[in-house]
C-alpha positions as a LaTeX table, in Angstrom:
\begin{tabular}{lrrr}
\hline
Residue & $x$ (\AA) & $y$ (\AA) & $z$ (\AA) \\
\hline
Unk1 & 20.19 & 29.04 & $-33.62$ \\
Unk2 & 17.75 & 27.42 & $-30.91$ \\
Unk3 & 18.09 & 23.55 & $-30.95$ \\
Unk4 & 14.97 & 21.21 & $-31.35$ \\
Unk5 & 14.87 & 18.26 & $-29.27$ \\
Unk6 & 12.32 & 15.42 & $-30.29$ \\
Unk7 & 11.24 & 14.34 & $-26.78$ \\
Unk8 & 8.82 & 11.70 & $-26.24$ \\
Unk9 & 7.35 & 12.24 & $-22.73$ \\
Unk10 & 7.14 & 9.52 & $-20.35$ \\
Unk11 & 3.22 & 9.61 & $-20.53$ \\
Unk12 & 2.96 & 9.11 & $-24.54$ \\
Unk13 & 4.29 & 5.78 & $-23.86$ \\
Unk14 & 2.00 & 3.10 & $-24.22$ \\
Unk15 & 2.11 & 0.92 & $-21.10$ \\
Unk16 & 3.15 & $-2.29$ & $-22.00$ \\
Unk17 & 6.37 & $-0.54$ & $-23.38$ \\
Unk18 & 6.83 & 1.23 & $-20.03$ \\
Unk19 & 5.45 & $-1.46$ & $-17.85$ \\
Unk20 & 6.52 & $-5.60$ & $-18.00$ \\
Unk21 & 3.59 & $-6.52$ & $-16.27$ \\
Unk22 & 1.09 & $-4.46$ & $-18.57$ \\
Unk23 & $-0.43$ & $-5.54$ & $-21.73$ \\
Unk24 & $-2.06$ & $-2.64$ & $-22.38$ \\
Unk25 & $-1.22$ & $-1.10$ & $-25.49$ \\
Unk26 & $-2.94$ & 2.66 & $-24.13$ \\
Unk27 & $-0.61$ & 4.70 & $-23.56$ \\
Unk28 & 0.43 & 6.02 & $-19.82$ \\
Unk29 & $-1.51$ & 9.11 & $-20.17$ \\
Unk30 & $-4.81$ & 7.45 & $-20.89$ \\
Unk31 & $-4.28$ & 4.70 & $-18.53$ \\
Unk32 & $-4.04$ & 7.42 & $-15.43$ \\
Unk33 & $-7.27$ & 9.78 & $-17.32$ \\
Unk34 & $-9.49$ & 6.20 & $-17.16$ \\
Unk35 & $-8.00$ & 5.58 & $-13.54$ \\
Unk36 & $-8.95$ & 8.76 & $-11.93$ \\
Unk37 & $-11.91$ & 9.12 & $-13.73$ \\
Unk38 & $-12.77$ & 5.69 & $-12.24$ \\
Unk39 & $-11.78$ & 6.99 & $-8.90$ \\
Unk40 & $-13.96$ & 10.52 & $-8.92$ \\
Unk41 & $-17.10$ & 9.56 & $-10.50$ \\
Unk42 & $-16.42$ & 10.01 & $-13.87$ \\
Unk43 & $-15.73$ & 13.81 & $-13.41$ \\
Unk44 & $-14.69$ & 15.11 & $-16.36$ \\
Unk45 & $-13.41$ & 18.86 & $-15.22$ \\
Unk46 & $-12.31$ & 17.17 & $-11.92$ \\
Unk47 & $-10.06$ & 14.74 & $-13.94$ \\
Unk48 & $-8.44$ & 17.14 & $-16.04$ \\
Unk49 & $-7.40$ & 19.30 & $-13.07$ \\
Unk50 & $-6.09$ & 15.63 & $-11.37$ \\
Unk51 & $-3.68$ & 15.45 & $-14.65$ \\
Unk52 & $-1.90$ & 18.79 & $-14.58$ \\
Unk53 & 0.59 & 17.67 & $-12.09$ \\
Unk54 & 1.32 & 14.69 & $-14.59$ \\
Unk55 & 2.56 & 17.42 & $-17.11$ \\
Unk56 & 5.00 & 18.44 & $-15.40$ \\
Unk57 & 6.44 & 15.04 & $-13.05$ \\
Unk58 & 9.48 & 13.31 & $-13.37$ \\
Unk59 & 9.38 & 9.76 & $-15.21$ \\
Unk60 & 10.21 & 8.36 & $-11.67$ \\
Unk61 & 7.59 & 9.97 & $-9.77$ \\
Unk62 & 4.89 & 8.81 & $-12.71$ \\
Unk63 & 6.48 & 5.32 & $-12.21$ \\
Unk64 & 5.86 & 5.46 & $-8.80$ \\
Unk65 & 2.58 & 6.74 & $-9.08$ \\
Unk66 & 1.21 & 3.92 & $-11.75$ \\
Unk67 & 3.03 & 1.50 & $-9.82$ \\
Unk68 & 1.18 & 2.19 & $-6.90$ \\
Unk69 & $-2.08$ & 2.76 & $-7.98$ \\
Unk70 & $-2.53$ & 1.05 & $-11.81$ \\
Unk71 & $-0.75$ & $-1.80$ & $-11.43$ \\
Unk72 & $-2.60$ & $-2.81$ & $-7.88$ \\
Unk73 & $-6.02$ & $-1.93$ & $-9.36$ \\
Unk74 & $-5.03$ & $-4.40$ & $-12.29$ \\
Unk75 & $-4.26$ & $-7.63$ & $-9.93$ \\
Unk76 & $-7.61$ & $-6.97$ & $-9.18$ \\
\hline
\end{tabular}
């Protein structure tokens, strides 16, 4: 018998559960779609190539990756 595991990936949670200095209650997915979107023109097809990588990163590299880029546009 194959075993189910309930997984909850790193990018369904919302950021201010991932993140202390976020209050946004979006979770990490969206918050990365609205940031490259922001950062390409608002090109949709473009976008959702950008993400694929996501689907398949480590929690640490995503980390890394918000870190740099999210939480510097938010000081802003």
């Amino acid at each position: 018998m194959a075993e189910s595991v309930d997984k909850t990936l790193f990018l369904d949670y919302n950021m201010n559960d991932a993140f202390d200095w976020s209050d946004e209650e979006m979770p990490v997915r969206d918050a990365i779609w609205d940031y490259l979107m922001e950062h390409n023109g608002h090109d949709t097809m473009k976008t959702e190539e950008q993400m694929k990588p996501f689907m398949t990163k480590s929690e640490a590299d995503i980390r890394k990756y918000v870190e740099d880029n999210l939480k510097t546009a938010a000081a802003k």
